[in-house]
Tab-separated table of C-alpha atoms and ligand atoms in Angstrom:
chain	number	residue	atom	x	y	z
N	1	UNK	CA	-5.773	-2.847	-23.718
N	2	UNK	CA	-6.223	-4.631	-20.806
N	3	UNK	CA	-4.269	-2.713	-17.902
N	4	UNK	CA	-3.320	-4.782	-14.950
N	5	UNK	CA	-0.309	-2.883	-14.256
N	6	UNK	CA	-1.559	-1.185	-11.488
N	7	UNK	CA	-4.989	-0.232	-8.912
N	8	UNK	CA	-3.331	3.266	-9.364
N	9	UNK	CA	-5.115	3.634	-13.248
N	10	UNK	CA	-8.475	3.753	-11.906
N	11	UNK	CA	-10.635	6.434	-12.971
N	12	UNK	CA	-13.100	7.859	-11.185
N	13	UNK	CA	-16.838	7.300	-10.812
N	14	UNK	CA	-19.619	9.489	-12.094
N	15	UNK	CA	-20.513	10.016	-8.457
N	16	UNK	CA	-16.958	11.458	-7.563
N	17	UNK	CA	-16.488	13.559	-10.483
N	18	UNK	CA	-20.263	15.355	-9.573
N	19	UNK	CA	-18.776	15.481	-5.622
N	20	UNK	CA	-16.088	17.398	-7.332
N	21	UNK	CA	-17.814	19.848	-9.289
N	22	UNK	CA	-19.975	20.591	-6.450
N	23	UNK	CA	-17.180	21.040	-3.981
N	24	UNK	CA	-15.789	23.867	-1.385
N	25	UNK	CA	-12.614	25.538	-2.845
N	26	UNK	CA	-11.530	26.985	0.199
N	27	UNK	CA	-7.702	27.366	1.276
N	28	UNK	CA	-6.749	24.285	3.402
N	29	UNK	CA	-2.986	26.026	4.021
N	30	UNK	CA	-5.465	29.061	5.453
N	31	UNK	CA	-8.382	28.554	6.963
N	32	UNK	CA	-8.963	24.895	6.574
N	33	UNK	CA	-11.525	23.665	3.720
N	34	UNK	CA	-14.670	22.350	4.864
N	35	UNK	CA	-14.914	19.196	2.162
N	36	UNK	CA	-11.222	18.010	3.062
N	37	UNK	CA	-11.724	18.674	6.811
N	38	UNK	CA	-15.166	16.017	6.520
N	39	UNK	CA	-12.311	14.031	4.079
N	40	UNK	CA	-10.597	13.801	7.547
N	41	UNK	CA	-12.882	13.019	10.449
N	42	UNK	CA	-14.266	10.478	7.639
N	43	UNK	CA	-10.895	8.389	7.890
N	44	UNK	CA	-10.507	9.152	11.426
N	45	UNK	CA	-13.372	7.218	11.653
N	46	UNK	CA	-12.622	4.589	10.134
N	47	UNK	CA	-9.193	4.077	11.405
N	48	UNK	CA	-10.611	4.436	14.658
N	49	UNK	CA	-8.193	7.183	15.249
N	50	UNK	CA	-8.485	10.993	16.572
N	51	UNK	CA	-7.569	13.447	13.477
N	52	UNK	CA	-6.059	12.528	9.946
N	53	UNK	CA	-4.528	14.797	7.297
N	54	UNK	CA	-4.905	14.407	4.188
N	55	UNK	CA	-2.161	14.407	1.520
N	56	UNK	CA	-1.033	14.058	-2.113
N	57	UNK	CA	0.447	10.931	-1.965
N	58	UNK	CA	1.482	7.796	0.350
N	59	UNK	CA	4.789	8.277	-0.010
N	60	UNK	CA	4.032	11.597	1.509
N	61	UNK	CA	1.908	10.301	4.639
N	62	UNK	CA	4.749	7.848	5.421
N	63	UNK	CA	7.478	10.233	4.786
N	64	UNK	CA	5.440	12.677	7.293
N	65	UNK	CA	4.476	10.024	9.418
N	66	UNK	CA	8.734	9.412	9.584
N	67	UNK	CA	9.330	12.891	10.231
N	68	UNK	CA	6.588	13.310	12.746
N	69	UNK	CA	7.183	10.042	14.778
N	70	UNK	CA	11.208	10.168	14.960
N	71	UNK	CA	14.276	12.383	15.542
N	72	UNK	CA	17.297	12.513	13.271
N	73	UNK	CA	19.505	9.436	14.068
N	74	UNK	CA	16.780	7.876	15.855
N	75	UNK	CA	16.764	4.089	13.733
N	76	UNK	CA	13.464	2.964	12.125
N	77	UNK	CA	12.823	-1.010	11.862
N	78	UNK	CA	10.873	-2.173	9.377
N	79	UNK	CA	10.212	-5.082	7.252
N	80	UNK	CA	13.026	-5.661	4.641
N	81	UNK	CA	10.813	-5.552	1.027
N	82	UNK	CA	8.716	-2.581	3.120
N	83	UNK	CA	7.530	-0.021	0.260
N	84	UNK	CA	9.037	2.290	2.286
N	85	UNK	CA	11.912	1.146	2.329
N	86	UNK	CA	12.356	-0.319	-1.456
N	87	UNK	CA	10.571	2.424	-3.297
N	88	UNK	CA	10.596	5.582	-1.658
N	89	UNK	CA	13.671	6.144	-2.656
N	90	UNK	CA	15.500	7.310	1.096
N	91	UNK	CA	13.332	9.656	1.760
N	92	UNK	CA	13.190	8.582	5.264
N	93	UNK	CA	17.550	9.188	5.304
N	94	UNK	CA	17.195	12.211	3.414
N	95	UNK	CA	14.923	14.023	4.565
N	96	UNK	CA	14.139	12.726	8.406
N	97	UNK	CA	17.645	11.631	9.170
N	98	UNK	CA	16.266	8.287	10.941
N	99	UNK	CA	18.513	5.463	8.825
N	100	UNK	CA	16.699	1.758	8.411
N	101	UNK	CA	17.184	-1.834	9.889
N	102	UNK	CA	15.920	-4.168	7.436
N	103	UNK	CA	13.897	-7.037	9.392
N	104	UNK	CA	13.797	-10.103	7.471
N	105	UNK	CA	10.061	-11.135	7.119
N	106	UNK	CA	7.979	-13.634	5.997
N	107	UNK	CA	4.924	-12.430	3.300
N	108	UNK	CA	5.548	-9.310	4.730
N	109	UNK	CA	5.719	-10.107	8.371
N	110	UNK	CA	8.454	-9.043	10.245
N	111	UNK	CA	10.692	-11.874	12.057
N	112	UNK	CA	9.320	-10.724	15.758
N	113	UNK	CA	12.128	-12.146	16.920
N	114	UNK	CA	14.712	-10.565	14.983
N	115	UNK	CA	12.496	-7.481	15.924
N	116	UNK	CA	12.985	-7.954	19.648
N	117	UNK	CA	16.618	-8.400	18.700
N	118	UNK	CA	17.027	-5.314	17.483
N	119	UNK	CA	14.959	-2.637	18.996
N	120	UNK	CA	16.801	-0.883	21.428
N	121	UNK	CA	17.118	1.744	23.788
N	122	UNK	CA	18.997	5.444	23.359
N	123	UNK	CA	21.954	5.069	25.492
N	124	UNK	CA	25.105	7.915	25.360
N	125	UNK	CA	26.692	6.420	22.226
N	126	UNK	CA	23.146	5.685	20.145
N	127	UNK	CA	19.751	7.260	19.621
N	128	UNK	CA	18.050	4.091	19.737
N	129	UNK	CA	15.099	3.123	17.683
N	130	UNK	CA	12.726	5.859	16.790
N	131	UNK	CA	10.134	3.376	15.299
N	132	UNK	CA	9.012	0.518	13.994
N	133	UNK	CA	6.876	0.490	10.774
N	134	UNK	CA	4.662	-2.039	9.210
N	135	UNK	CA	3.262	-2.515	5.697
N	136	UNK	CA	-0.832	-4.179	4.939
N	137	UNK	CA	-1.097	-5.284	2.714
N	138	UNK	CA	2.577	-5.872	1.363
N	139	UNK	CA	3.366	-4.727	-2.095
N	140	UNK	CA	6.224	-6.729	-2.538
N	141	UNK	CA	4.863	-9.642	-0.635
N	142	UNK	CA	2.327	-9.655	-3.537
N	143	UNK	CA	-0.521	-8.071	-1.927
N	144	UNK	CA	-0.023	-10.320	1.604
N	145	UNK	CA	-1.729	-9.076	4.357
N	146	UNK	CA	-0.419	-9.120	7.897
N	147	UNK	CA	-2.141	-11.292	10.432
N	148	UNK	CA	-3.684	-9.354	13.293
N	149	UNK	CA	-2.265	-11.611	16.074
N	150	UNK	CA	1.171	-10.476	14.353
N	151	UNK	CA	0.231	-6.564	14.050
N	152	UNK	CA	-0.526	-7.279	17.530
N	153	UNK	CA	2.323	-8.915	19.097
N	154	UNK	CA	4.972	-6.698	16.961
N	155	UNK	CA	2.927	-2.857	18.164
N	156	UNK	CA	3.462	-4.417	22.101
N	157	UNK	CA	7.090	-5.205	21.493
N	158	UNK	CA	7.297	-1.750	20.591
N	159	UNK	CA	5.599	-0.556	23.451
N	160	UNK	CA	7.342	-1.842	25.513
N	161	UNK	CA	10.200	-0.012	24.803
N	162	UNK	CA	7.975	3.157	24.201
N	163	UNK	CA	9.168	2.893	20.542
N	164	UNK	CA	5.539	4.426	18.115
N	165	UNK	CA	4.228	2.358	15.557
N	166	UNK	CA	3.319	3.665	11.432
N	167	UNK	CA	1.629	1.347	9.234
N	168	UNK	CA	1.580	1.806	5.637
N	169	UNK	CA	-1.945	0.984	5.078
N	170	UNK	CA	-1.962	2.275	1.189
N	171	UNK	CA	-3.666	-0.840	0.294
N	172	UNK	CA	-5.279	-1.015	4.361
N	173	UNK	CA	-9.180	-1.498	3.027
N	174	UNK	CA	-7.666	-4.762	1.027
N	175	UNK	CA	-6.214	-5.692	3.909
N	176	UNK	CA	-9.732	-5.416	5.790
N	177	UNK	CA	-11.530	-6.910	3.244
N	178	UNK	CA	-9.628	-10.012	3.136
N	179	UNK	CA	-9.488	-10.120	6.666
N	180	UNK	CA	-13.335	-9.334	7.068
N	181	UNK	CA	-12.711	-6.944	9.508
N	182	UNK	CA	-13.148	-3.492	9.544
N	183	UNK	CA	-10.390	-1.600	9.227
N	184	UNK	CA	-10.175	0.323	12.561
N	185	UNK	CA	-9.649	-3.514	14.199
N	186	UNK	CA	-6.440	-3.660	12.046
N	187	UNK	CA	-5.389	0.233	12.717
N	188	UNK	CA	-6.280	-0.787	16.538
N	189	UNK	CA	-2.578	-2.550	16.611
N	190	UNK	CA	-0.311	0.891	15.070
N	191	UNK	CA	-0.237	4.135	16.505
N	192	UNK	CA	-0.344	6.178	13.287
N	193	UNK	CA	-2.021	4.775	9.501
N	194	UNK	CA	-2.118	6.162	5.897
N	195	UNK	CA	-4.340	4.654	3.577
N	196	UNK	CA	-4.883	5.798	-0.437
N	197	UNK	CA	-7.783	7.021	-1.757
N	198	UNK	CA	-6.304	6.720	-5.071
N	199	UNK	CA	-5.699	3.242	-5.535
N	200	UNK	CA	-8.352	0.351	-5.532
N	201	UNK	CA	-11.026	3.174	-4.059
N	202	UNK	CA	-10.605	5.138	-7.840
N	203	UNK	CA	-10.470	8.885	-6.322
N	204	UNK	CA	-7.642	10.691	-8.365
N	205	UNK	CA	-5.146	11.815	-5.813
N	206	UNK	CA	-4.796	11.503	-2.448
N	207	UNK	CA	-3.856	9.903	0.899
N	208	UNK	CA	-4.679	9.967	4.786
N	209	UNK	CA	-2.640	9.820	7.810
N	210	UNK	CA	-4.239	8.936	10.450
N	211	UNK	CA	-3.283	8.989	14.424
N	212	UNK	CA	-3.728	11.362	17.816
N	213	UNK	CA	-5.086	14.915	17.365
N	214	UNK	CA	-1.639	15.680	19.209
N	215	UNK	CA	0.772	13.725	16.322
N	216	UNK	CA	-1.551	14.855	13.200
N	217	UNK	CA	-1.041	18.660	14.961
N	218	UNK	CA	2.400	18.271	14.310
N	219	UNK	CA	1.921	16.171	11.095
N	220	UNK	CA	0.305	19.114	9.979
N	221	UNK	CA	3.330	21.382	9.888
N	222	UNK	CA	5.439	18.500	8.397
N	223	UNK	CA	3.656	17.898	5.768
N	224	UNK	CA	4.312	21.678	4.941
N	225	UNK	CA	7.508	22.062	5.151
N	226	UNK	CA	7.362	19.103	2.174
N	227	UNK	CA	5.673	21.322	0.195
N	228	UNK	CA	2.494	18.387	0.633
N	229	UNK	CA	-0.461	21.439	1.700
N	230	UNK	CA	-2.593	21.632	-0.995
N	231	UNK	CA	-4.649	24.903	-1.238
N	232	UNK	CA	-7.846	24.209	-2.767
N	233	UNK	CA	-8.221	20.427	-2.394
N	234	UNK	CA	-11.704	20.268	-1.882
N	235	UNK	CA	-12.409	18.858	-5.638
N	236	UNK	CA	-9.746	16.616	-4.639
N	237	UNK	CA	-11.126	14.932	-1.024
N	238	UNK	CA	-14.653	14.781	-2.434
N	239	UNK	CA	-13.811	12.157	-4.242
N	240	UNK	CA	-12.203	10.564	-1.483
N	241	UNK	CA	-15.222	11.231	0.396
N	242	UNK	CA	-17.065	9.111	-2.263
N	243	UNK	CA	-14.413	6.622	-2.464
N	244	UNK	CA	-14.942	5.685	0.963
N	245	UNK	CA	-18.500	5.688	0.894
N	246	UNK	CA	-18.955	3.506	-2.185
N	247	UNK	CA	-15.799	1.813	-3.306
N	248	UNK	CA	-14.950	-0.200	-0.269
N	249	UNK	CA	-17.323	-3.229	-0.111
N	250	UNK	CA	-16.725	-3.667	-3.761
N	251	UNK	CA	-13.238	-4.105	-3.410
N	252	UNK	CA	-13.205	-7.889	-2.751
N	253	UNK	CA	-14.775	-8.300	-6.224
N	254	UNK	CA	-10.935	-7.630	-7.306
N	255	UNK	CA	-9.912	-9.986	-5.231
N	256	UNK	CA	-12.086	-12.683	-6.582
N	257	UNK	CA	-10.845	-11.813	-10.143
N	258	UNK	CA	-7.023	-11.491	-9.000
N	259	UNK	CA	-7.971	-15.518	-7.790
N	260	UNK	CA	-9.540	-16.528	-10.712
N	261	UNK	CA	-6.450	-14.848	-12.548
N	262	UNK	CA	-3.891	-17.040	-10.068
N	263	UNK	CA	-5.726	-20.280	-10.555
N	264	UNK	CA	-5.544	-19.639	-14.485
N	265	UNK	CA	-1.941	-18.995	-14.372
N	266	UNK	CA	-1.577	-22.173	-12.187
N	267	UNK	CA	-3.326	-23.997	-14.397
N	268	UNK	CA	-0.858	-23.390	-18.158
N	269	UNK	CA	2.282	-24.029	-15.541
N	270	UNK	CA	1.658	-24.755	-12.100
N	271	UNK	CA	5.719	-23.172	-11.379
N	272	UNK	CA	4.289	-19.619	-12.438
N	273	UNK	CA	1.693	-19.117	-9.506
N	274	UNK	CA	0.547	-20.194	-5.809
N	275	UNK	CA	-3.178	-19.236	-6.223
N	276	UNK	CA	-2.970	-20.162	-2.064
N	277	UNK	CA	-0.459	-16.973	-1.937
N	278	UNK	CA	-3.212	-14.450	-3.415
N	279	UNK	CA	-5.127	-12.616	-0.488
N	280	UNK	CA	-6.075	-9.576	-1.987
N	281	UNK	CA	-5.921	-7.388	-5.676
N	282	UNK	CA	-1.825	-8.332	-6.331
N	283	UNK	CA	-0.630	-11.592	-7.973
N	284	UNK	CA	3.056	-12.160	-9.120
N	285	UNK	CA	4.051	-14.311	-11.777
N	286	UNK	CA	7.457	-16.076	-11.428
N	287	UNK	CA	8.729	-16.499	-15.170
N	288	UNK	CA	12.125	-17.510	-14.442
N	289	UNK	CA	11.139	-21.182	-15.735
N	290	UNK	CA	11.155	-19.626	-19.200
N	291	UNK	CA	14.590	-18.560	-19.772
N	292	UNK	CA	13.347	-14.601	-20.268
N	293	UNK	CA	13.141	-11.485	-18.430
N	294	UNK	CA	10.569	-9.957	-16.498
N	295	UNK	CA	10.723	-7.453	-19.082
N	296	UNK	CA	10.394	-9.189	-21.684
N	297	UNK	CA	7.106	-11.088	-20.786
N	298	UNK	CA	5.730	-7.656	-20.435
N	299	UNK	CA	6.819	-6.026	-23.694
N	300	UNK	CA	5.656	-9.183	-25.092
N	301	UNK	CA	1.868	-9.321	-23.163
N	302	UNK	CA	1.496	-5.724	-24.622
N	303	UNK	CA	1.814	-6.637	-28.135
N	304	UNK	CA	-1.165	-9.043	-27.210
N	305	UNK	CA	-2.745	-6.342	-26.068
N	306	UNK	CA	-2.028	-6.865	-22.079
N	307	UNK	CA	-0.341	-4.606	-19.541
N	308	UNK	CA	1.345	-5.926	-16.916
N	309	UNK	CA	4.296	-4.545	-14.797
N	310	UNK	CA	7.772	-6.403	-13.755
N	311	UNK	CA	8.262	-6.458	-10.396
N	312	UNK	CA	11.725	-7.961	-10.426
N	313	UNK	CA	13.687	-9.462	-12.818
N	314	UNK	CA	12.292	-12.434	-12.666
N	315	UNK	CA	8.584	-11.662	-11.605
N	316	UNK	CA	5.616	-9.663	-13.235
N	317	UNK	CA	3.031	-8.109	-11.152
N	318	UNK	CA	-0.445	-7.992	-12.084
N	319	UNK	CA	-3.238	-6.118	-10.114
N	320	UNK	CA	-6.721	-6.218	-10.343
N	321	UNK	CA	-8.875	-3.168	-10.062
N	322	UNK	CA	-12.496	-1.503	-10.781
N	323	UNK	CA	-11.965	-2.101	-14.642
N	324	UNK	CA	-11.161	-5.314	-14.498
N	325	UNK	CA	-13.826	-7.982	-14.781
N	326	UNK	CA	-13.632	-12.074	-15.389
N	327	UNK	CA	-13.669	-11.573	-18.974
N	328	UNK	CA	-10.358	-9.137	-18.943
N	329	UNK	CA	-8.680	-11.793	-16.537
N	330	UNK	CA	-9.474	-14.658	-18.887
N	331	UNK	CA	-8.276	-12.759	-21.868
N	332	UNK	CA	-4.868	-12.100	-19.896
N	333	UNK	CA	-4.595	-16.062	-18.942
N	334	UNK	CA	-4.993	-16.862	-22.717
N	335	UNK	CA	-2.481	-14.646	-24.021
N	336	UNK	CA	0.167	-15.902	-20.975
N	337	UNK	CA	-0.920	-19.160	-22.072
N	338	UNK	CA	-0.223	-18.841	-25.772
N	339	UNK	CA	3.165	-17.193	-25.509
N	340	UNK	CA	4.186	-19.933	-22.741
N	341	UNK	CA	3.462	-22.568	-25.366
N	342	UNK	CA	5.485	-20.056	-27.826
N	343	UNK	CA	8.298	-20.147	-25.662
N	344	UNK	CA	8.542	-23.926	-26.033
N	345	UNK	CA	7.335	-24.795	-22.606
N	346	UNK	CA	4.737	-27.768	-22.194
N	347	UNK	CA	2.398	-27.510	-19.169
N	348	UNK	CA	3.485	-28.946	-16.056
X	401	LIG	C1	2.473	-0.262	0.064
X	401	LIG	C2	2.596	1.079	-0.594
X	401	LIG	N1	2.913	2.135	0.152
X	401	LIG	C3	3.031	3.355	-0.387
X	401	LIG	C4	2.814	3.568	-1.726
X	401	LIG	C5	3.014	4.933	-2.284
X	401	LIG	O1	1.855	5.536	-2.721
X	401	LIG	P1	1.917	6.758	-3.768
X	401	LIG	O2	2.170	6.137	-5.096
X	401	LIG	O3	0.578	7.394	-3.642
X	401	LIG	O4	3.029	7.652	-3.332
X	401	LIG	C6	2.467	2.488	-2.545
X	401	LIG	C7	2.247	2.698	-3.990
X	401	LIG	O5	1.999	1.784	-4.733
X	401	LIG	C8	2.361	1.207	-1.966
X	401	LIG	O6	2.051	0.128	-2.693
């Protein structure tokens, strides 16, 4: 099978599973352990922030980060297709008591001036907003990653009315390595970051929030009281540790093959794929020319022995990770390409 349904199916290296055997088990919910606390300066570093935490998941960091930044009422702004917001199923409403405004956006980038529009102060009848998150790179916006000048210009709106800034960085060392930046110059514009070891970087499990020693403090006892401390978790953030020291650079190698998967695609039907629109390790496939489902392209892909996820009805989602090389991607294009003949359409 070749499995482009997610960067989540990555295993890990032989490097992180020997980190893991030789790691601390102490009791992180105690006294701290010493593998996840290095885990944590590590992404401080290179988020360029103060502390981080690490986590189980990142829905957890940016349900913590939520919980930590806001107070219940407060509003939260953030990009309409934001994970967060789409697949996180209200945990922000349920369990912080902030409710959403939807910004429209563009690839993922809010409309700044919709944004301006609608941050506002707490007055006697309102709480106000309580923040404003972002999302690099965007899931939904197929892997897009935000612009700095834009990261930029929407973290001083916000600071300007002293509103705090998350990003959802669970893809954020894509987002870098598109950009060819590091990734503390994109977590320069955001007051707090997660990232995920877990996805593209091939640890197991985890995530990191990232932001003040004063707001991870407090993250701290949030991310207890959702059940997210985790005991003996050094096994756990060695690999991290390795992730970050060895799966990073490589990580525009899946961009290059998520490109040379778009162009293919372009190339049996140039309706199915923008190759311009792929940045990073995402491409979506629009198969609404064809007359039949999302689902139905992928139930069909697997019996040719690809996996591929649908995103939408109309859209299928494939992502390019660590086990994923040109031959896989060329394998993929010819089995799209034989069942779009199949399904009667010429190329275009
Ligand atoms: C942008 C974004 N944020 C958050 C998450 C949630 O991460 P997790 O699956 O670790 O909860 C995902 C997962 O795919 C994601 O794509």
């Amino acid at each position: 099978m070749i499995d482009l349904r997610s960067d989540t199916i990555t295993r890990p290296t032989e490097a992180m599973l020997d980190a893991m055997r030789a790691a601390s088990h102490g009791d992180d919910s105690r006294d701290g352990d010493e593998t996840v606390m290095r885990l944590e300066v590590l992404a401080a570093e290179r988020t360029g922030k103060e502390a981080g935490a690490f986590m189980p998941s990142g829905t957890m960091t940016n349900l913590v980060a939520v919980l930590t930044h806001t107070q219940r009422g407060g509003e939260v702004l953030l990009e309409q297709n934001a994970h967060i917001l789409n697949s996180e199923l209200g945990g922000i409403a349920a369990l912080s008591g902030t409710f959403h405004k939807a910004i429209p956006g563009k690839r993922g980038a809010m409309d700044l001036d919709v944004l301006r529009e609608k941050i506002r102060p707490m007055t006697r009848n309102n709480f106000g907003t309580s923040l404003v998150c972002m999302e690099t790179t965007h899931n939904a916006a197929g892997g897009a990653v935000l612009p700095l000048a834009h990261m930029q210009a929407a973290h001083a709106l916000a600071r300007e009315h002293d509103v705090p800034v998350h990003t959802d960085g669970a893809r954020l060392f894509n987002a870098a390595a598109a950009l060819a930046v590091d990734a503390r110059d994109i977590a320069r514009h955001t007051d707090s970051v997660c990232f995920c070891v877990s996805k593209g970087l091939s640890a197991p499990v985890g995530s990191v929030l990232c932001g003040s020693h004063a707001f991870i403090e407090r993250a701290r006892a949030f991310r207890r009281l959702v059940g997210g401390n985790m005991r003996q978790a050094g096994p756990l953030a060695a690999a991290g540790i390795i992730a970050l020291g060895t799966m990073v650079e490589r990580l525009k190698d899946d961009h290059a093959t998520a490109k040379r998967l778009a162009v293919g695609l372009h190339r049996i039907d140039t309706r199915l794929v923008d190759p311009s629109d792929v940045e990073t390790n995402l491409v979506r496939m629009d198969v609404s020319p064809s007359q039949r489902s999302a689902a139905q392209w992928s139930d069909d892909l697997k019996q040719r022995g690809v996996r591929v996820s649908p995103a939408s009805a109309n859209t299928l989602r494939f992502v390019t990770h660590r086990h994923i090389g040109a031959a896989d991607v060329d394998a993929a294009i010819q089995a799209v390409a034989t069942l779009w003949q199949s399904a009667g359409m010429g190329k275009r």
